[in-house]
Short mmCIF file of C-alpha atoms in Angstrom, two decimals:
data_model
loop_
_atom_site.label_atom_id
_atom_site.label_comp_id
_atom_site.label_asym_id
_atom_site.label_seq_id
_atom_site.Cartn_x
_atom_site.Cartn_y
_atom_site.Cartn_z
CA UNK A 5 -13.97 -23.52 -31.03
CA UNK A 6 -11.43 -25.77 -29.90
CA UNK A 7 -13.06 -27.43 -26.14
CA UNK A 8 -10.82 -25.81 -22.85
CA UNK A 9 -8.27 -28.72 -21.51
CA UNK A 10 -9.53 -28.12 -17.99
CA UNK A 11 -11.74 -26.20 -16.16
CA UNK A 12 -8.61 -23.98 -15.64
CA UNK A 13 -7.93 -23.36 -19.11
CA UNK A 14 -11.18 -22.74 -19.64
CA UNK A 15 -11.55 -19.88 -17.29
CA UNK A 16 -9.37 -18.63 -17.69
CA UNK A 17 -10.71 -18.44 -21.90
CA UNK A 18 -13.83 -16.84 -20.29
CA UNK A 19 -11.82 -14.23 -18.42
CA UNK A 20 -9.75 -12.92 -22.03
CA UNK A 21 -12.72 -13.01 -23.31
CA UNK A 22 -14.68 -10.69 -21.47
CA UNK A 23 -10.98 -8.54 -21.66
CA UNK A 24 -10.84 -8.61 -25.76
CA UNK A 25 -15.05 -8.16 -25.77
CA UNK A 26 -14.64 -4.63 -23.43
CA UNK A 27 -11.55 -3.77 -26.05
CA UNK A 28 -13.60 -1.17 -28.24
CA UNK A 29 -11.73 -1.37 -31.16
CA UNK A 30 -13.04 -4.89 -30.98
CA UNK A 31 -15.25 -5.03 -33.99
CA UNK A 32 -19.81 -6.21 -33.73
CA UNK A 33 -18.47 -9.45 -35.80
CA UNK A 34 -15.40 -10.77 -33.82
CA UNK A 35 -17.31 -9.98 -30.99
CA UNK A 36 -20.20 -11.82 -31.56
CA UNK A 37 -18.48 -15.05 -32.46
CA UNK A 38 -16.36 -14.42 -28.92
CA UNK A 39 -20.17 -14.94 -27.35
CA UNK A 40 -21.07 -18.02 -29.09
CA UNK A 41 -16.89 -19.13 -28.07
CA UNK A 42 -17.65 -17.64 -24.37
CA UNK A 43 -21.33 -19.19 -24.36
CA UNK A 44 -20.21 -22.68 -24.86
CA UNK A 45 -17.07 -22.31 -22.63
CA UNK A 46 -19.74 -21.36 -19.49
CA UNK A 47 -21.47 -24.90 -20.45
CA UNK A 48 -18.27 -26.39 -20.43
CA UNK A 49 -16.74 -25.12 -17.31
CA UNK A 50 -21.24 -25.93 -15.76
CA UNK A 51 -20.66 -29.63 -16.81
CA UNK A 52 -17.20 -29.72 -15.40
CA UNK A 53 -17.99 -28.39 -12.33
CA UNK A 54 -20.82 -31.18 -11.72
CA UNK A 55 -19.15 -33.58 -13.12
CA UNK A 56 -15.85 -33.43 -11.17
CA UNK A 57 -14.73 -36.42 -8.98
CA UNK A 58 -12.48 -35.95 -6.75
CA UNK A 59 -9.70 -38.73 -7.40
CA UNK A 60 -6.44 -40.25 -5.78
CA UNK A 61 -3.44 -41.64 -6.64
CA UNK A 62 -0.35 -42.67 -4.69
CA UNK A 63 2.97 -42.21 -5.99
CA UNK A 64 5.65 -45.29 -4.94
CA UNK A 65 8.53 -42.72 -2.57
CA UNK A 66 10.99 -45.37 -1.85
CA UNK A 67 11.34 -44.63 -6.17
CA UNK A 68 12.13 -41.15 -5.57
CA UNK A 69 15.78 -39.97 -5.41
CA UNK A 70 16.94 -40.06 -1.70
CA UNK A 71 19.08 -36.72 -0.71
CA UNK A 72 20.53 -38.99 1.80
CA UNK A 73 22.35 -42.88 1.44
CA UNK A 74 20.05 -45.09 4.02
CA UNK A 75 21.90 -47.83 6.53
CA UNK B 9 56.63 -66.56 34.64
CA UNK B 10 53.25 -65.93 34.58
CA UNK B 11 51.59 -65.93 31.57
CA UNK B 12 49.98 -62.62 30.43
CA UNK B 13 48.60 -60.99 27.86
CA UNK B 14 48.61 -57.21 25.18
CA UNK B 15 46.43 -54.91 26.84
CA UNK B 16 45.58 -54.40 22.66
CA UNK B 17 44.74 -58.63 23.60
CA UNK B 18 42.65 -57.49 26.58
CA UNK B 19 41.29 -54.57 24.83
CA UNK B 20 39.89 -57.36 22.40
CA UNK B 21 38.24 -59.82 24.73
CA UNK B 22 37.27 -57.45 26.42
CA UNK B 23 35.49 -56.23 23.14
CA UNK B 24 34.19 -59.55 22.44
CA UNK B 25 32.36 -60.81 25.35
CA UNK B 26 30.58 -56.90 25.39
CA UNK B 27 29.15 -57.67 22.40
CA UNK B 28 28.27 -60.46 22.93
CA UNK B 29 25.82 -59.48 25.06
CA UNK B 30 23.05 -59.10 23.40
CA UNK B 31 21.38 -56.14 25.53
CA UNK B 32 24.26 -53.93 24.77
CA UNK B 33 23.60 -54.54 21.36
CA UNK B 34 20.13 -52.84 21.00
CA UNK B 35 20.17 -50.53 23.22
CA UNK B 36 17.87 -47.12 24.16
CA UNK B 37 19.96 -45.42 26.89
CA UNK B 38 18.91 -42.10 28.15
CA UNK B 39 21.16 -39.45 29.47
CA UNK B 40 22.20 -35.83 29.98
CA UNK B 41 24.66 -33.86 27.47
CA UNK B 42 28.24 -33.40 28.27
CA UNK B 43 30.99 -32.58 26.93
CA UNK B 44 29.90 -32.16 24.10
CA UNK B 45 32.14 -31.59 20.92
CA UNK B 46 31.37 -32.28 16.13
CA UNK B 47 34.90 -33.06 15.66
CA UNK B 48 35.91 -29.76 13.44
CA UNK B 49 37.72 -32.00 10.54
CA UNK B 50 36.11 -35.48 10.85
CA UNK B 51 32.21 -34.19 12.27
CA UNK B 52 31.55 -37.00 14.52
CA UNK B 53 30.30 -36.24 17.48
CA UNK B 54 31.90 -37.01 20.77
CA UNK B 55 29.89 -36.16 24.65
CA UNK B 56 29.19 -37.82 28.16
CA UNK B 57 26.12 -39.07 28.39
CA UNK B 58 24.74 -39.19 31.93
CA UNK B 59 22.10 -38.90 34.81
CA UNK B 60 22.99 -38.19 38.67
CA UNK B 61 25.40 -41.62 40.02
CA UNK B 62 27.07 -41.85 36.39
CA UNK B 63 27.85 -41.23 33.41
CA UNK B 64 29.51 -43.26 30.33
CA UNK B 65 31.00 -41.72 27.27
CA UNK B 66 29.43 -42.21 24.32
CA UNK B 67 29.71 -40.69 20.40
CA UNK B 68 27.87 -40.86 17.20
CA UNK B 69 29.67 -41.17 13.61
CA UNK B 70 28.87 -37.74 11.37
CA UNK B 71 27.03 -40.01 9.03
CA UNK B 72 23.91 -40.64 11.49
CA UNK B 73 24.67 -37.18 13.27
CA UNK B 74 23.80 -35.72 10.14
CA UNK B 75 20.54 -36.79 10.03
CA UNK B 76 20.32 -35.87 13.20
CA UNK B 77 16.77 -33.73 12.98
CA UNK B 78 18.09 -31.53 16.00
CA UNK B 79 21.36 -30.24 17.73
CA UNK B 80 22.40 -31.09 20.45
CA UNK B 81 23.73 -29.29 23.42
CA UNK B 82 25.48 -29.59 26.91
CA UNK B 83 22.47 -30.21 29.19
CA UNK B 84 20.21 -31.89 27.32
CA UNK B 85 18.06 -35.31 28.09
CA UNK B 86 18.54 -37.45 25.51
CA UNK B 87 17.52 -41.42 24.28
CA UNK B 88 20.13 -42.42 22.67
CA UNK B 89 19.36 -45.61 20.30
CA UNK B 90 22.62 -47.53 19.09
CA UNK B 91 25.15 -50.14 21.31
CA UNK B 92 27.75 -49.97 23.80
CA UNK B 93 31.23 -51.42 23.36
CA UNK B 94 34.33 -50.37 24.42
CA UNK B 95 36.60 -48.73 22.32
CA UNK B 96 39.92 -50.92 22.06
CA UNK B 97 42.60 -48.40 21.09
CA UNK B 98 41.52 -46.92 24.99
CA UNK B 99 39.86 -49.36 26.58
CA UNK B 100 37.20 -46.66 27.06
CA UNK B 101 34.05 -48.49 27.57
CA UNK B 102 31.17 -46.44 24.95
CA UNK B 103 27.91 -45.67 23.46
CA UNK B 104 27.72 -46.00 19.67
CA UNK B 105 24.74 -43.86 19.16
CA UNK B 106 22.60 -44.85 15.60
CA UNK B 107 20.10 -41.78 16.41
CA UNK B 108 19.16 -39.67 19.27
CA UNK B 109 16.88 -37.07 20.36
CA UNK B 110 15.28 -35.39 23.18
CA UNK B 111 13.80 -36.64 25.84
CA UNK B 112 11.27 -35.06 27.74
CA UNK B 113 9.31 -31.11 27.69
CA UNK B 114 12.24 -29.14 28.29
CA UNK B 115 14.68 -30.51 26.45
CA UNK B 116 12.76 -31.26 23.00
CA UNK B 117 11.86 -27.75 24.15
CA UNK B 118 15.70 -26.48 24.33
CA UNK B 119 15.64 -28.32 20.76
CA UNK B 120 13.07 -26.70 18.98
CA UNK B 121 14.31 -23.82 20.20
CA UNK B 122 17.88 -24.21 19.06
CA UNK B 123 16.70 -25.15 15.56
CA UNK B 124 15.09 -22.47 15.08
CA UNK B 125 17.00 -20.00 15.92
CA UNK B 126 20.03 -21.77 13.73
CA UNK B 127 16.83 -21.98 10.34
CA UNK B 128 16.39 -18.57 11.77
CA UNK B 129 19.08 -17.49 11.60
CA UNK B 130 19.65 -18.58 7.57
CA UNK B 131 16.79 -17.17 6.82
CA UNK B 132 14.72 -20.16 6.00
CA UNK B 133 11.49 -18.54 7.89
CA UNK B 134 11.64 -14.83 6.11
CA UNK B 135 8.45 -13.98 5.09
CA UNK B 136 10.32 -13.18 1.39
CA UNK B 137 10.80 -16.85 1.60
CA UNK B 138 6.95 -17.89 1.68
CA UNK B 139 5.66 -18.55 -2.01
CA UNK B 140 1.42 -18.22 -2.92
CA UNK B 141 -0.07 -20.89 -3.62
CA UNK B 142 -2.26 -22.13 -7.28
CA UNK B 143 -5.30 -20.35 -6.16
CA UNK B 144 -6.67 -23.87 -8.03
CA UNK B 145 -4.22 -26.57 -8.61
CA UNK B 146 -5.38 -29.26 -10.61
CA UNK B 147 -3.07 -32.08 -8.21
CA UNK B 148 -2.24 -31.66 -4.86
CA UNK B 149 0.52 -34.12 -2.91
CA UNK B 150 -0.05 -35.11 0.73
CA UNK B 151 2.72 -36.40 2.28
CA UNK B 152 0.88 -38.19 5.62
CA UNK B 153 -0.25 -41.24 6.62
CA UNK B 154 -2.00 -43.65 4.32
CA UNK B 155 -4.36 -44.80 7.65
CA UNK B 156 -4.17 -41.70 9.10
CA UNK B 157 -7.51 -39.61 9.81
CA UNK B 158 -5.68 -36.38 8.55
CA UNK B 159 -6.24 -37.86 4.72
CA UNK B 160 -9.48 -38.71 5.18
CA UNK B 161 -10.25 -35.18 6.85
CA UNK B 162 -7.87 -34.33 4.07
CA UNK B 163 -10.85 -35.50 1.35
CA UNK B 164 -13.36 -35.21 2.54
CA UNK B 165 -12.49 -31.48 2.64
CA UNK B 166 -11.57 -30.82 -0.41
CA UNK B 167 -13.93 -33.72 -3.12
CA UNK B 168 -16.98 -30.96 -1.07
CA UNK B 169 -14.65 -27.38 -2.00
CA UNK B 170 -12.80 -28.71 -5.13
CA UNK B 171 -12.84 -31.71 -6.35
CA UNK B 172 -11.56 -31.03 -9.63
CA UNK B 173 -9.33 -31.11 -8.19
CA UNK B 174 -6.45 -35.06 -7.61
CA UNK B 175 -4.88 -35.95 -4.58
CA UNK B 176 -1.29 -37.39 -4.85
CA UNK B 177 -0.79 -39.90 -2.52
CA UNK B 178 3.64 -40.42 -1.00
CA UNK B 179 2.07 -42.94 2.28
CA UNK B 180 4.70 -42.11 4.21
CA UNK B 181 4.98 -43.27 8.48
CA UNK B 182 4.58 -40.18 10.15
CA UNK B 183 5.60 -42.30 13.73
CA UNK B 184 8.79 -43.91 14.56
CA UNK B 185 12.75 -43.73 13.83
CA UNK B 186 11.55 -44.58 9.92
CA UNK B 187 9.08 -41.58 10.35
CA UNK B 188 12.37 -38.30 9.37
CA UNK B 189 13.03 -40.35 6.76
CA UNK B 190 10.03 -41.97 5.53
CA UNK B 191 8.60 -38.18 5.45
CA UNK B 192 11.52 -36.69 3.09
CA UNK B 193 11.51 -39.15 0.90
CA UNK B 194 8.19 -38.27 0.31
CA UNK B 195 8.18 -34.79 0.10
CA UNK B 196 11.96 -35.08 -2.73
CA UNK B 197 9.29 -37.53 -4.74
CA UNK B 198 5.98 -35.06 -4.68
CA UNK B 199 8.54 -33.15 -5.06
CA UNK B 200 10.02 -34.33 -7.81
CA UNK B 201 7.39 -36.08 -9.52
CA UNK B 202 5.93 -32.60 -12.51
CA UNK B 203 2.17 -33.30 -11.24
CA UNK B 204 1.45 -31.36 -8.38
CA UNK B 205 1.35 -28.08 -7.89
CA UNK B 206 1.70 -28.01 -4.15
CA UNK B 207 2.05 -30.51 -2.04
CA UNK B 208 0.56 -30.52 2.13
CA UNK B 209 2.85 -32.18 4.83
CA UNK B 210 0.13 -33.06 7.86
CA UNK B 211 -0.70 -35.19 10.09
CA UNK B 212 -3.04 -35.52 12.63
CA UNK B 213 -3.43 -34.76 16.61
CA UNK B 214 -1.44 -36.69 18.18
CA UNK B 215 1.70 -35.96 21.66
CA UNK B 216 4.06 -33.89 21.44
CA UNK B 217 6.49 -36.82 20.78
CA UNK B 218 3.77 -37.92 18.65
CA UNK B 219 4.53 -34.73 16.52
CA UNK B 220 8.83 -34.38 17.70
CA UNK B 221 9.23 -35.91 13.47
CA UNK B 222 8.27 -32.54 12.07
CA UNK B 223 11.18 -30.56 14.25
CA UNK B 224 13.20 -32.40 11.40
CA UNK B 225 16.13 -30.29 10.70
CA UNK B 226 16.19 -32.37 7.75
CA UNK B 227 11.77 -32.33 7.42
CA UNK B 228 12.85 -28.68 7.16
CA UNK B 229 15.20 -28.22 4.58
CA UNK B 230 14.09 -30.61 2.82
CA UNK B 231 10.69 -28.05 2.70
CA UNK B 232 12.60 -24.63 2.08
CA UNK B 233 14.83 -26.42 -0.47
CA UNK B 234 11.07 -27.94 -2.17
CA UNK B 235 10.94 -25.81 -6.15
CA UNK B 236 7.24 -25.93 -5.07
CA UNK B 237 4.64 -24.27 -2.32
CA UNK B 238 4.40 -26.35 0.88
CA UNK B 239 1.55 -26.51 3.36
CA UNK B 240 1.89 -27.97 6.69
CA UNK B 241 -0.56 -29.56 8.54
CA UNK B 242 0.59 -31.36 12.36
CA UNK B 243 -1.61 -31.75 14.95
CA UNK B 244 -3.37 -28.98 15.92
CA UNK B 245 -4.06 -25.28 16.88
CA UNK B 246 -1.51 -25.29 19.14
CA UNK B 247 0.68 -27.78 18.07
CA UNK B 248 3.73 -25.18 16.55
CA UNK B 249 6.35 -27.79 14.98
CA UNK B 250 9.50 -26.35 12.33
CA UNK B 251 8.02 -27.21 9.46
CA UNK B 252 5.78 -24.38 10.40
CA UNK B 253 7.72 -22.14 9.96
CA UNK B 254 9.36 -22.58 7.58
CA UNK B 255 6.83 -23.85 5.07
CA UNK B 256 4.75 -21.58 3.29
CA UNK B 257 1.57 -21.50 4.32
CA UNK B 258 1.74 -23.36 7.89
CA UNK B 259 -3.09 -24.34 7.80
CA UNK B 260 -3.77 -25.01 11.82
CA UNK B 261 -5.22 -29.07 10.90
CA UNK B 262 -5.24 -30.65 8.17
CA UNK B 263 -9.60 -30.02 7.27
CA UNK B 264 -7.83 -25.63 6.99
CA UNK B 265 -4.74 -26.85 5.09
CA UNK B 266 -7.46 -28.40 2.51
CA UNK B 267 -10.29 -25.54 3.13
CA UNK B 268 -6.27 -22.86 2.28
CA UNK B 269 -5.50 -25.45 -0.27
CA UNK B 270 -8.25 -25.53 -2.71
CA UNK B 271 -11.33 -22.88 -4.05
CA UNK B 272 -14.07 -22.90 -3.05
CA UNK B 273 -16.38 -24.75 -5.79
CA UNK B 274 -20.06 -22.31 -4.72
CA UNK B 275 -17.34 -19.21 -5.43
CA UNK B 276 -16.21 -20.30 -8.18
CA UNK B 277 -19.95 -21.44 -9.60
CA UNK B 278 -20.46 -17.69 -8.36
CA UNK B 279 -17.88 -15.91 -10.33
CA UNK B 280 -18.79 -18.33 -13.17
CA UNK B 281 -22.39 -16.79 -12.98
CA UNK B 282 -20.65 -13.75 -13.13
CA UNK B 283 -17.91 -13.73 -15.66
CA UNK B 284 -21.39 -14.88 -18.08
CA UNK B 285 -23.19 -12.22 -17.22
CA UNK B 286 -21.05 -9.44 -17.59
CA UNK B 287 -20.57 -11.11 -21.18
CA UNK B 288 -24.11 -10.96 -21.32
CA UNK B 289 -24.06 -6.83 -21.09
CA UNK B 290 -21.02 -6.57 -23.45
CA UNK B 291 -23.07 -8.54 -26.22
CA UNK B 292 -26.38 -5.84 -25.14
CA UNK B 293 -24.58 -3.58 -24.92
CA UNK B 294 -22.58 -3.76 -27.49
CA UNK B 295 -26.05 -4.35 -29.43
CA UNK B 296 -27.09 -1.34 -28.41
CA UNK B 297 -24.65 0.79 -29.69
CA UNK B 298 -25.19 0.08 -32.95
CA UNK B 299 -27.87 0.49 -32.66
CA UNK B 300 -27.81 4.10 -31.41
CA UNK B 301 -25.33 4.66 -34.35
CA UNK B 302 -27.76 2.96 -36.93
CA UNK B 303 -31.39 4.81 -35.30
CA UNK B 304 -28.43 8.47 -35.94
CA UNK B 305 -27.59 7.57 -39.43
CA UNK B 306 -30.79 6.71 -40.22
CA UNK B 307 -32.69 10.44 -38.54
CA UNK B 308 -29.33 11.61 -40.64
CA UNK B 309 -31.22 9.92 -44.08
CA UNK B 310 -34.93 11.72 -42.15
CA UNK B 311 -33.48 15.12 -42.48
CA UNK B 312 -31.96 14.69 -45.89
CA UNK B 313 -35.44 13.42 -47.02
CA UNK B 314 -37.40 16.16 -45.17
CA UNK B 315 -34.65 18.61 -47.11
CA UNK B 316 -35.39 17.55 -50.27
CA UNK B 317 -39.69 17.56 -49.47
CA UNK B 318 -37.96 21.54 -48.07
CA UNK B 319 -36.66 22.06 -51.54
CA UNK B 320 -40.35 20.46 -53.43
CA UNK B 321 -41.64 22.29 -51.32
CA UNK B 322 -39.91 25.89 -52.01
CA UNK B 323 -40.21 25.67 -55.89
CA UNK B 324 -43.85 24.62 -55.89
CA UNK B 325 -44.34 27.76 -54.05
CA UNK B 326 -41.98 29.35 -56.30
CA UNK B 327 -43.19 28.27 -59.19
CA UNK B 328 -46.62 29.17 -57.41
CA UNK B 329 -45.72 32.84 -57.11
CA UNK B 330 -44.18 33.62 -60.47
CA UNK B 331 -47.74 32.12 -61.77
CA UNK B 332 -49.48 35.09 -58.84
CA UNK B 333 -47.34 36.96 -59.78
CA UNK B 334 -47.62 36.37 -63.97
CA UNK B 335 -51.36 36.12 -62.84
CA UNK B 336 -51.45 40.09 -60.97
CA UNK B 337 -49.14 40.80 -63.50
CA UNK B 338 -52.07 39.80 -66.69
CA UNK B 339 -54.68 40.62 -64.83
CA UNK B 340 -52.68 44.40 -64.25
CA UNK B 341 -52.95 44.27 -67.80
CA UNK B 342 -56.68 43.69 -68.68
CA UNK B 343 -57.36 46.48 -66.26
CA UNK B 344 -55.25 49.03 -67.94
CA UNK B 345 -56.34 48.20 -71.14
CA UNK B 346 -59.76 48.69 -70.05
CA UNK B 347 -59.26 51.95 -68.41
CA UNK B 348 -57.41 53.51 -71.55
CA UNK B 349 -60.76 52.05 -73.32
CA UNK B 350 -62.99 53.64 -70.46
CA UNK B 351 -60.39 57.09 -70.79
CA UNK B 352 -61.77 56.99 -74.02
CA UNK B 353 -64.82 56.40 -73.87
CA UNK B 354 -64.56 59.10 -70.94
CA UNK B 355 -62.49 61.17 -73.64
CA UNK B 356 -65.24 60.66 -75.30
CA UNK B 357 -67.80 62.28 -73.40
CA UNK B 358 -65.49 65.25 -72.78
CA UNK B 359 -68.64 68.68 -72.60
CA UNK B 360 -65.62 70.66 -74.38
CA UNK B 361 -65.73 68.16 -77.02
CA UNK B 362 -68.62 68.63 -78.32
CA UNK B 363 -67.83 72.11 -78.32
CA UNK B 364 -65.09 71.15 -81.63
CA UNK B 365 -68.43 70.14 -83.32
CA UNK B 366 -70.59 74.02 -82.68
CA UNK B 367 -72.23 73.61 -79.34
CA UNK B 368 -72.51 76.34 -76.60
CA UNK B 369 -71.49 76.03 -72.78
CA UNK B 370 -74.25 78.31 -71.38
CA UNK B 371 -73.05 80.17 -68.43
CA UNK B 372 -75.24 82.36 -66.31
CA UNK B 373 -72.69 85.79 -65.02
CA UNK B 374 -71.51 83.75 -61.94
CA UNK B 375 -69.87 80.93 -64.69
CA UNK B 376 -72.73 78.48 -63.40
CA UNK B 377 -73.34 76.63 -66.44
CA UNK B 378 -76.94 76.55 -66.96
CA UNK B 379 -78.93 74.84 -69.18
CA UNK B 380 -81.66 77.19 -72.01
CA UNK B 381 -84.55 76.16 -70.35
CA UNK B 382 -83.38 78.08 -67.10
CA UNK B 383 -83.07 81.33 -68.90
CA UNK B 384 -84.71 84.49 -68.19
CA UNK B 385 -86.06 87.45 -71.32
CA UNK B 386 -82.82 90.62 -69.82
CA UNK B 387 -80.44 87.74 -68.32
CA UNK B 388 -76.69 88.92 -69.40
CA UNK B 389 -74.88 84.72 -69.50
CA UNK B 390 -71.80 84.24 -71.43
CA UNK B 391 -72.34 81.52 -74.62
CA UNK B 392 -68.60 79.70 -75.08
CA UNK B 393 -67.49 78.25 -78.81
CA UNK B 394 -64.16 76.02 -78.77
CA UNK B 395 -61.86 79.11 -78.94
CA UNK B 396 -64.48 81.75 -77.91
CA UNK B 397 -66.44 82.74 -75.76
CA UNK B 398 -69.55 86.19 -76.41
CA UNK B 399 -71.09 88.80 -73.86
CA UNK B 400 -74.77 87.92 -74.99
CA UNK B 401 -78.19 89.56 -72.77
CA UNK B 402 -81.61 87.60 -73.53
CA UNK B 403 -83.78 88.41 -75.11
CA UNK B 404 -86.36 86.46 -74.70
CA UNK B 405 -87.13 83.15 -73.96
CA UNK B 406 -89.81 81.28 -75.72
CA UNK B 407 -91.22 77.49 -76.02
CA UNK B 408 -89.91 75.31 -78.23
CA UNK B 409 -92.80 74.76 -81.12
CA UNK B 410 -94.21 70.75 -82.18
CA UNK B 411 -91.69 70.97 -85.39
CA UNK B 412 -89.24 71.75 -82.90
CA UNK B 413 -89.51 69.44 -79.90
CA UNK B 414 -89.61 66.50 -82.71
CA UNK B 415 -87.23 67.11 -84.12
CA UNK B 416 -85.01 66.71 -80.42
CA UNK B 417 -86.82 63.85 -79.53
CA UNK B 418 -85.65 62.26 -83.57
CA UNK B 419 -81.44 63.20 -82.38
CA UNK B 420 -82.38 61.84 -79.21
#
């Protein structure tokens, strides 16, 4: 299984997995594989939530393209 | 002839004098606007500032006028920032306005209402324009003062609710003459940066004057042109600014804005848990279904086995029944043979059979068989032989002598 880039991707993948599993045409074999992937994703998501810490960065507004010239 | 000077020299002189008067070069004049005109071609603003005793002409050039955050109107009390000097051509003393803003509650309200009507007419407040916020923003751009309480509130709330996000701060002045330009630049910078998924423009509570800058038309336009959703949170619940109308979402306070921008980690955790449970239930029911199918198949196999068992027993039954039948037939044949024997024996014992060998049956007149011992003299009897009967009369009955008896015994 590919580790998701971030929590949101992990969560989205989990929702996708549930959908695939609910699809009756998914074989048992595939379902078992999806289930294993889901277990890892849930662990990943929980760990990510656990370890998250707000990050703050600054941007230099003056560097942005200005709407009008100043003085 | 007296010394004279031309009008132009006079005006030039007067202008030089005035320009050397330092206070005139950096003024803030309070007055009411009248005779307001916007020159249709040049875009310059011409008006008169007056109070109850005096008036002065004023001009604001296009490049400054463009930066105005409100629409000046006649009767509006304003603070004009600029300088005053002589316009040489007309000899007119006038104020050159660099910047102005409504002064006092009435004027502010007038400006506010005018701008609101104008932007509303342009459709900038149209509910259809409001964009939804991303449910889980990975990065939020924040336009606020780096040192303000608003940033602190936002940081606190977001690190408690959704620490997975990143704040990208565009530090701006939220007060003073530079505030408007600074805020507009901050919005532009965050809109141009690829990282933020939404932009929060905020400042904490303050006086009407403090919050005035957020009624700026330029800020309103910057927000309306923003490609990303914008959340506004200026002052407190009761403070409404033009920014609030044009923003995609208005929050009553910085803290409330922070709550609206991000999901609650507890809720997300709960959702994750439910998602996990659903996946678990799904795989379990899938297993169950497969087991059931397998069992159904297996029981069909049991049926097959039963069928075989029945067939085996049917065969055994057939064999037994065949055996019983043949046994019966054999017995029947045996009995039949025995019967034939018995019949032969019986035949051999037929009393009529002995008649052929010369024996005779004695009958009385009634036709009943009689032994010779029963006969009496004079009795009429019939003797029956094999072919004929003879009617006789008994002459005499006498017992047998000893010799006759021996002869009988020998025969037996």
